[in-house]
Coordinates of C-alpha atoms and ligand atoms in Angstrom, one line a residue:
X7 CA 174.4 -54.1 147.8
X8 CA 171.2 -54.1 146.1
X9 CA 170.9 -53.6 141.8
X10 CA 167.5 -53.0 142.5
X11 CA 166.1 -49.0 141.9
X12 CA 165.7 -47.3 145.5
X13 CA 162.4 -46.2 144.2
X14 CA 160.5 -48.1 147.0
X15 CA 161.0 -47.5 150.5
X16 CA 161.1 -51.1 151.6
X17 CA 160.9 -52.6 155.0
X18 CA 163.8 -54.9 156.0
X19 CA 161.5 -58.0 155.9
X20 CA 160.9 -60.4 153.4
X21 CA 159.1 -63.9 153.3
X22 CA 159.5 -67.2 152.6
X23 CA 156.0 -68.4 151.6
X24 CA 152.3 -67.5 152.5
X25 CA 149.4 -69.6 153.8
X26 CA 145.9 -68.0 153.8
X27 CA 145.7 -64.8 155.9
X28 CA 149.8 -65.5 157.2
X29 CA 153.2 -64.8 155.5
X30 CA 156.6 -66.6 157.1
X31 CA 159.1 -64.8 157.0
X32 CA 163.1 -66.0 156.1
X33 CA 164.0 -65.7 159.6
X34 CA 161.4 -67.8 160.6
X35 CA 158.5 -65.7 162.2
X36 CA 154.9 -65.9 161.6
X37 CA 152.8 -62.5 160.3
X38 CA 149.4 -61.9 159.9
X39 CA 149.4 -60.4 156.6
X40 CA 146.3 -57.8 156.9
X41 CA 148.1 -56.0 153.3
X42 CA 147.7 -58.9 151.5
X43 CA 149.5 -56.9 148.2
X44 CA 147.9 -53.7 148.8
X45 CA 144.8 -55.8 148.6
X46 CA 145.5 -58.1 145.5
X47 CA 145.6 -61.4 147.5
X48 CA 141.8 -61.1 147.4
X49 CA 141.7 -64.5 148.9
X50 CA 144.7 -65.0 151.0
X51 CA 148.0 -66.5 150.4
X52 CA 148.2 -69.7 148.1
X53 CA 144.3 -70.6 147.9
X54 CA 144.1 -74.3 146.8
X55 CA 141.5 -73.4 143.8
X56 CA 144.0 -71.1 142.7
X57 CA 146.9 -73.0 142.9
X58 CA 144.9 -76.1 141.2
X59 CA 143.9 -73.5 138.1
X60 CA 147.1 -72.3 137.4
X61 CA 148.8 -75.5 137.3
X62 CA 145.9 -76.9 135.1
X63 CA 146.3 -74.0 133.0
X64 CA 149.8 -73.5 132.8
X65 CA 150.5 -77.4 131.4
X66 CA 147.5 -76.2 128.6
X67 CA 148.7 -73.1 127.1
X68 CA 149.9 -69.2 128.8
X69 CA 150.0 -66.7 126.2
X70 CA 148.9 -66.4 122.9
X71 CA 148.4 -62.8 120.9
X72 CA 145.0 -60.9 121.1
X73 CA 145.0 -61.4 117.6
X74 CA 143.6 -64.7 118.3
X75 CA 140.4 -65.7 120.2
X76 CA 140.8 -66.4 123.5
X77 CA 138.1 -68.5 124.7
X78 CA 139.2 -68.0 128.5
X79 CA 139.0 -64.7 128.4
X80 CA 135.8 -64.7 126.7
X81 CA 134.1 -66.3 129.3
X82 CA 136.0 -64.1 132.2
X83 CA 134.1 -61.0 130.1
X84 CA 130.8 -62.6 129.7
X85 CA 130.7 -63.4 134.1
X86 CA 131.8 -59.9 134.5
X87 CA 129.2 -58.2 132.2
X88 CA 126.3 -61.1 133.7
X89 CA 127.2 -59.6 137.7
X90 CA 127.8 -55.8 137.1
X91 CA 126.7 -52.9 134.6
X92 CA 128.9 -53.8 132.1
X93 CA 128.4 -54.9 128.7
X94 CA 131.9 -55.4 127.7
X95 CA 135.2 -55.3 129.1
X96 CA 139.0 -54.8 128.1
X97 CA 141.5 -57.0 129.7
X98 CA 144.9 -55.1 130.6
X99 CA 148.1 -56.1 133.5
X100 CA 147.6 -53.6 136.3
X101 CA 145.3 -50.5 137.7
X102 CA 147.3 -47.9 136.1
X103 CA 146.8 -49.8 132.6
X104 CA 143.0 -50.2 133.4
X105 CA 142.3 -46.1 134.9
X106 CA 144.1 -45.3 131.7
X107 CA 142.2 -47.4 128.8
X108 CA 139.2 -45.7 131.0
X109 CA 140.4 -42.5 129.9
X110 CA 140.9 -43.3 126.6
X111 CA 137.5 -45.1 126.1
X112 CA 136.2 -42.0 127.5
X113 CA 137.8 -39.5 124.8
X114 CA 137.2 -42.0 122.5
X115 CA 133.5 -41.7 123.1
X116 CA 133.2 -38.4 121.9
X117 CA 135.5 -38.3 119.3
X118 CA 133.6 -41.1 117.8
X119 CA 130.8 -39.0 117.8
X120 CA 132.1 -35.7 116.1
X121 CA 133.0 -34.2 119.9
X122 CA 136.4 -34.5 119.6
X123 CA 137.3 -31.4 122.0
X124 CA 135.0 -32.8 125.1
X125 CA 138.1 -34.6 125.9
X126 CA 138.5 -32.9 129.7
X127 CA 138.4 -35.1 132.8
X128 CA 137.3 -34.1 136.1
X129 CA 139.2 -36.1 138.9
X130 CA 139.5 -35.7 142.7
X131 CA 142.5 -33.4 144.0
X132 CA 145.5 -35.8 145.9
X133 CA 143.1 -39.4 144.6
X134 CA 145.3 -42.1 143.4
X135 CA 144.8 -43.8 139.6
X136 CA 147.9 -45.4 139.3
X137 CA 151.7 -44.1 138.2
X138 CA 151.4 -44.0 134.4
X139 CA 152.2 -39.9 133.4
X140 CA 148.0 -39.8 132.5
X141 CA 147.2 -41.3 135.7
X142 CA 149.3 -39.1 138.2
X143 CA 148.6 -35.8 136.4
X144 CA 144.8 -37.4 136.7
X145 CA 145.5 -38.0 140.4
X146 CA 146.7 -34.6 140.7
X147 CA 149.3 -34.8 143.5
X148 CA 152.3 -32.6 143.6
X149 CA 154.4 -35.7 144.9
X150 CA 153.7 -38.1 142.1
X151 CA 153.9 -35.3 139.6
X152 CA 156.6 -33.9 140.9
X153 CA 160.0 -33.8 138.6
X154 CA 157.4 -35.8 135.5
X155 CA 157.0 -32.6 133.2
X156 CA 156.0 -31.7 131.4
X157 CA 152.3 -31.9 132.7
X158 CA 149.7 -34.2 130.9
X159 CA 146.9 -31.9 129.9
X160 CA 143.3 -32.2 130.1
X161 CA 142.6 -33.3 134.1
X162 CA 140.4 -30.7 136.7
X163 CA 140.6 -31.2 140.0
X164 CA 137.9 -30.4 142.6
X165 CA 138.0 -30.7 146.8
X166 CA 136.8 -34.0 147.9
X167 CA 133.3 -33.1 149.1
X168 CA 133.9 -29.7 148.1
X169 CA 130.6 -29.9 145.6
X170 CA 130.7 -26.4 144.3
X171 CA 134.1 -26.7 143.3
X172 CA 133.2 -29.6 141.4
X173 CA 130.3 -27.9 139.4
X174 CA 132.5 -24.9 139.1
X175 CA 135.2 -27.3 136.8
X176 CA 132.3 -28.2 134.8
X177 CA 132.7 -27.2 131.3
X178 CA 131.6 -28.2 127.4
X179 CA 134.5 -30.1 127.0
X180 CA 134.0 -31.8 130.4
X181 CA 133.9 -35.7 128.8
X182 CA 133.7 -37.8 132.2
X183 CA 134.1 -37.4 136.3
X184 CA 136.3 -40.0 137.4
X185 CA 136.6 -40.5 141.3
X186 CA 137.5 -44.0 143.5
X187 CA 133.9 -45.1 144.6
X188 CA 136.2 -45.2 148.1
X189 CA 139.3 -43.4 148.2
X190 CA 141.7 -46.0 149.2
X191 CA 145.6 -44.5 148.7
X192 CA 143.8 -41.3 149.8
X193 CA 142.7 -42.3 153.4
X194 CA 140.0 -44.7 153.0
X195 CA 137.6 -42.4 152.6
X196 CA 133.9 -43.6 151.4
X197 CA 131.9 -41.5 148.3
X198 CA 128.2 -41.3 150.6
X199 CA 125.2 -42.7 148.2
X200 CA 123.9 -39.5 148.0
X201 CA 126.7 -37.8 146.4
X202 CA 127.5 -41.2 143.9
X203 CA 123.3 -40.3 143.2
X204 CA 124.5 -36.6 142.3
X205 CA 127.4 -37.2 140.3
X206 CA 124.8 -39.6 138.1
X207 CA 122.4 -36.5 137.8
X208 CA 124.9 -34.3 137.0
X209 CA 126.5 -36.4 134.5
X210 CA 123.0 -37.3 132.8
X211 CA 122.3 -33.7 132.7
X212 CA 125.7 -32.6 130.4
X213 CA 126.3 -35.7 128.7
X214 CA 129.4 -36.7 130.8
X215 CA 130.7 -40.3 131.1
X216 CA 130.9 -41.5 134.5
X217 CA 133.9 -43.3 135.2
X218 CA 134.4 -45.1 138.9
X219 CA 137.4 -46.1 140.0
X220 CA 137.4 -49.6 141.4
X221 CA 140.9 -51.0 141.2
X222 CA 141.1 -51.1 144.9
X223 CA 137.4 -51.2 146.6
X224 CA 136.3 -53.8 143.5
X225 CA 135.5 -57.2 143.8
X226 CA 134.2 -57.9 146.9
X227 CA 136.2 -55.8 148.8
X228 CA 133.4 -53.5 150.0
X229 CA 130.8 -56.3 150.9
X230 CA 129.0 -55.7 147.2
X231 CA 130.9 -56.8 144.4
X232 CA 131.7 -53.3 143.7
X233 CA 131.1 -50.4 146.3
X234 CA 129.1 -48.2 143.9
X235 CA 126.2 -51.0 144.3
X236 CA 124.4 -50.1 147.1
X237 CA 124.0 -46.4 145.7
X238 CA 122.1 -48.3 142.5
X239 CA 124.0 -45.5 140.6
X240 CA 125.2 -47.1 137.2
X241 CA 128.0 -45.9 136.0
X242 CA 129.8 -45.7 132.3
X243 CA 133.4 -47.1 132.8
X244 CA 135.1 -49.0 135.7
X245 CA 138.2 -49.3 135.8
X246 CA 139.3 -52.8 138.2
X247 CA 142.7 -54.7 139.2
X248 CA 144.0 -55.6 142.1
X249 CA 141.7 -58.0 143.7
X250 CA 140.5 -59.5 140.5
X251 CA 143.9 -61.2 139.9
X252 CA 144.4 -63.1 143.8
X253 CA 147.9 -61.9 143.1
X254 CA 147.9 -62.5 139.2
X255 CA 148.4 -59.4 137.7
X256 CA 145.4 -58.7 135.8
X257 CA 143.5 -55.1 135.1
X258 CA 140.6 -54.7 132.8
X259 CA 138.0 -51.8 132.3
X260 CA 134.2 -52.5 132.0
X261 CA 131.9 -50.0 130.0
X262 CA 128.3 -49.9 128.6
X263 CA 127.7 -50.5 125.4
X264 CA 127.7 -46.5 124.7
X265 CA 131.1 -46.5 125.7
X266 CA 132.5 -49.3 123.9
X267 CA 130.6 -48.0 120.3
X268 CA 134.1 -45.9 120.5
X269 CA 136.7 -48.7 121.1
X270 CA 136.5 -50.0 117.4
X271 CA 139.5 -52.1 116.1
X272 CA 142.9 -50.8 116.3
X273 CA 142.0 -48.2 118.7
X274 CA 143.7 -49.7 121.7
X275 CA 145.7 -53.0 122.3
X276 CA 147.9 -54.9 125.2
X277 CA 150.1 -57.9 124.1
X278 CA 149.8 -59.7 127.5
X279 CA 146.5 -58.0 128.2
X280 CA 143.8 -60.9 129.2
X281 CA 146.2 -63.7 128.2
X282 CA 145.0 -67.9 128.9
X283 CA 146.7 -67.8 132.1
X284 CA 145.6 -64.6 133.6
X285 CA 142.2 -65.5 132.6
X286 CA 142.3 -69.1 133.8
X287 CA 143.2 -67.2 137.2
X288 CA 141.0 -64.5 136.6
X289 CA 137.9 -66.9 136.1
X290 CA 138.4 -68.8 139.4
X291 CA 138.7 -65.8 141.4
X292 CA 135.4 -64.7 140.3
X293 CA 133.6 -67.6 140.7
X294 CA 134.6 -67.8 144.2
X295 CA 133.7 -64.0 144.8
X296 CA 130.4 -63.2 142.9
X297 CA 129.2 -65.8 145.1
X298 CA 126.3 -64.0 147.1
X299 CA 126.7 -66.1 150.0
X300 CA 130.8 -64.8 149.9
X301 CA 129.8 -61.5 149.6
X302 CA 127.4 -61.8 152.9
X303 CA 130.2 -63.2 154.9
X304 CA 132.6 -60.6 153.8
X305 CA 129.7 -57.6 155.6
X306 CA 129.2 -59.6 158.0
X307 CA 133.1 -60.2 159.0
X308 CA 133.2 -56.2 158.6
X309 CA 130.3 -55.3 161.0
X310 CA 132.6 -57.6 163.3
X311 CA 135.4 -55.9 162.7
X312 CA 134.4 -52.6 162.8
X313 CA 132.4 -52.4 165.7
X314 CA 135.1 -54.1 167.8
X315 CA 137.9 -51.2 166.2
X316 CA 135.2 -48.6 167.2
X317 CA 135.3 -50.0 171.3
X318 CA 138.9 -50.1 171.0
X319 CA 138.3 -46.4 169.4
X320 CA 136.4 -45.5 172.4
X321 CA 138.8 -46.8 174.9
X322 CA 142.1 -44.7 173.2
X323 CA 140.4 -41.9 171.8
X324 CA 143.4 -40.2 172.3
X325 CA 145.0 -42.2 169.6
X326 CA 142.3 -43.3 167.3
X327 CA 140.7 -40.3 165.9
X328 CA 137.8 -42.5 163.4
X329 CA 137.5 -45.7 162.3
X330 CA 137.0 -45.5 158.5
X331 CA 136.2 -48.0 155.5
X332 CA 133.4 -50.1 154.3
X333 CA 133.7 -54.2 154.2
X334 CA 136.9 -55.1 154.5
X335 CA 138.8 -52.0 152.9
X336 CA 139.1 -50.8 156.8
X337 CA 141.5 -47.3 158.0
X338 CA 142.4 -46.7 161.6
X339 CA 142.6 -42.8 161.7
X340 CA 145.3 -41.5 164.3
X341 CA 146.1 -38.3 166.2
X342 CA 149.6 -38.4 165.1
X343 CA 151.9 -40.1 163.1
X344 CA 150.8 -43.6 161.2
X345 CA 154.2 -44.7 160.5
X346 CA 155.0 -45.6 164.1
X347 CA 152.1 -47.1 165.2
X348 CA 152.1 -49.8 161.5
X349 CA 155.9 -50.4 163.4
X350 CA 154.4 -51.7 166.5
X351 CA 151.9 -53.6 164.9
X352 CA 154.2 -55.3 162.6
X353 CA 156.6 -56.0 165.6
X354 CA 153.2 -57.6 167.4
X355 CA 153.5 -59.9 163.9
X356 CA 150.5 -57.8 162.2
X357 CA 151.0 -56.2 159.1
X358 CA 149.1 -53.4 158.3
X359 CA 150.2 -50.1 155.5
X360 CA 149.7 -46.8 155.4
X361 CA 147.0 -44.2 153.2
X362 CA 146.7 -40.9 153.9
X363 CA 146.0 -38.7 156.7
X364 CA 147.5 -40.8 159.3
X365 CA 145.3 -43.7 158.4
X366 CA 147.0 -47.2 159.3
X367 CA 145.3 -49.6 156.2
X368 CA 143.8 -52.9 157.2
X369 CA 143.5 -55.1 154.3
X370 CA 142.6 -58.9 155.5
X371 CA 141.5 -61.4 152.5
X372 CA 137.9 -61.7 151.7
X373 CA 138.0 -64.9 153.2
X374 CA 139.4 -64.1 156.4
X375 CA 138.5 -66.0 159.7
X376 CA 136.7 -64.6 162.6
X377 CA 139.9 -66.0 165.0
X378 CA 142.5 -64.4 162.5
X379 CA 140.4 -60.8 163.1
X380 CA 140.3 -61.8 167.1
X381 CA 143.8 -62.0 166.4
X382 CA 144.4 -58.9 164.8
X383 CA 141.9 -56.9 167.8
X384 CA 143.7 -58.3 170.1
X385 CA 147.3 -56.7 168.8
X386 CA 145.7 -53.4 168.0
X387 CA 144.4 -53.0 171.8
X388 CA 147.9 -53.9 173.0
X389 CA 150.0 -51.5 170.9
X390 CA 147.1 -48.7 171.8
X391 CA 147.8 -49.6 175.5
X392 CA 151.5 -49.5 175.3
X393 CA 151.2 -46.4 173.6
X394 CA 148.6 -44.8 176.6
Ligands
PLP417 C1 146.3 -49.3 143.1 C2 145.4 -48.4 142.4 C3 145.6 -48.0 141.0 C4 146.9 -48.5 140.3 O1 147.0 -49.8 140.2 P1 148.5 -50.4 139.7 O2 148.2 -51.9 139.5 O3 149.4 -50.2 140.9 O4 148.9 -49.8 138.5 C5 144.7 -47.2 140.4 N1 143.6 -46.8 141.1 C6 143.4 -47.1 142.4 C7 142.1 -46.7 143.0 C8 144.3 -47.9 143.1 O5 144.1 -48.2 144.3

């Protein structure tokens, strides 16, 4: 029997070691590992930088307390504030730890200017920020919530793209929006510019903090370092994980220098929060993907990708309903049930998970290979055949 808690709904797989875009599995079989951790191996299984950092690091020194200077993390902050929006960040251990340190910065804000009840946050009905009681009352999902009372106060909800609903939730004590930049748990689905430009307005026009979720479509994931680029909207707070780590737990938000005026000494803490290790980790992983020629190769691997899952589309459109996703954060929309379909794939060796709205995830590493997506196209076409 199994000690562990049944609170996962595990497949009856599990693997040996990992090599780049493939896992082996104990019984000896070969995967192409298109989850990569729900998108935290940003750059595959076992990448030789990686691995050469953390040994380096871990013969030098892992943890020491944040009441101490920590030079590697210093230097993780000051690359992340130098590429994005950010003047400052907070190291944290996970997404959840990250979307909710954006919600306290946030209330922080305006209690640190005399505004202590605009302390509402406006979130996205059925979005995902993590499993902490904030976060799932913030996520506003009757599953997660479900049987967690009682209820964490101070989240609205509006209908994703249901813009009047938004503006109807708007109120004085409305302190920031906080929506994924692309809904990833949620279905893949991508914020347009337009509507990223809009929130900006509005936000500028009632003194609200913006905050973007990026813990999932961060760090290269989208083909920009973060997906809200391309809108040239700048937001207040970003909340990032996942990728940022390769497979090191590692969270962290970012904020403007508006925001952080709030987060004065004492107001928030993590003991393992941005500890030598993680940020030894951390730092190599972003040197490799603020690269601008990385980022290139990761749209251009995606306009590759895509347009061959759209033919395949167009062939079975009887079972692919919309190709969805930007860079290589990439959902295969079905007529019917996901949960068979990821089956076939993962008995075809590729492993795939599922989002909302019968959405079949496809999360290669950043550094995938143009054979290992051949690969991939090619198993996709076969199960949609066998299914035909
Ligand atoms: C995964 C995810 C989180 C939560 O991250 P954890 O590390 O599981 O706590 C929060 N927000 C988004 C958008 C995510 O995809």
């Amino acid at each position: 029997m199994s000690y562990l808690a049944k609170n996962y709904n595990r497949k009856k797989i599990s693997f040996k070691y990992g090599k780049g875009s493939f896992l082996y599995s104990i019984d000896g079989k070969k995967y192409l590992d298109f989850v990569q951790g729900i998108a935290v191996n940003s750059l595959g299984h076992a990448h030789p930088q990686l691995i050469k950092t953390i040994n380096k690091q871990s013969k030098k020194l892992w943890h020491v307390s944040n009441a101490f200077e920590i030079p590697e993390g210093e230097k993780l902050a000051k690359k992340l504030a130098k590429k994005t929006f950010a003047d400052y960040v907070m190291f944290q251990n996970s997404g959840t730890e990250a979307t909710e340190a954006a919600i306290k910065s946030a209330r922080r804000y305006f209690f640190s200017i005399g505004k202590p009840k605009k302390n509402r946050i406006i979130c996205v009905k059925n979005s995902f920020h993590g499993r902490t009681l904030a976060a799932i009352y913030a996520s506003g999902s009757k599953k997660m919530t479900e049987g967690f009372g009682p209820k964490v106060g101070g989240f609205d909800h509006f209908v994703f793209g249901n813009h009047k609903s938004l503006k109807k939730k708007i109120s004085k004590n409305t302190a920031a929006i906080m929506v994924e930049t692309i809904m990833g748990e949620g279905g893949i689905k991508v914020i347009p510019d337009w509507f990223l430009k809009e929130l900006r307005q509005i936000c500028n026009k009632k003194n609200i903090l913006l905050i973007l979720d990026e813990v999932q479509c961060g760090i290269g994931r989208s083909g920009d370092f973060f997906a809200f680029e391309k809108s040239k909207v700048k937001p207040d707070i970003v909340p990032i994980a996942k990728g940022i780590g390769g497979g090191f737990p590692i969270g962290a938000v970012l904020m403007n220098k508006k925001v952080a005026s709030g987060m004065t000494a004492g107001t928030h803490g993590s003991t393992f929060g941005g500890n030598p290790l993680a940020m030894a980790v951390g730092n190599s992983v972003m040197d490799i993907i603020s690269n601008q020629k990385f980022l290139n190769n990761i749209k251009n691997t995606s306009k590759y990708f895509l347009s061959n899952l759209n033919k395949i589309k167009d062939k079975y459109p009887n079972i692919i309903k919309e190709i969805r996703g930007r860079g290589l954060l990439i959902g295969i929309q079905l007529h019917t049930d996901h949960v068979k379909f990821i089956k076939k794939l993962m008995e075809n060796k590729l492993l795939t998970i599922r989002a909302a709205e019968n959405v079949v995830r496809i999360l290669p590493p950043l550094n995938v290979k143009k054979n290992e997506i051949d690969q991939a196209l090619k198993i996709i076409k076969k199960v949609c055949s066998k299914i035909n």
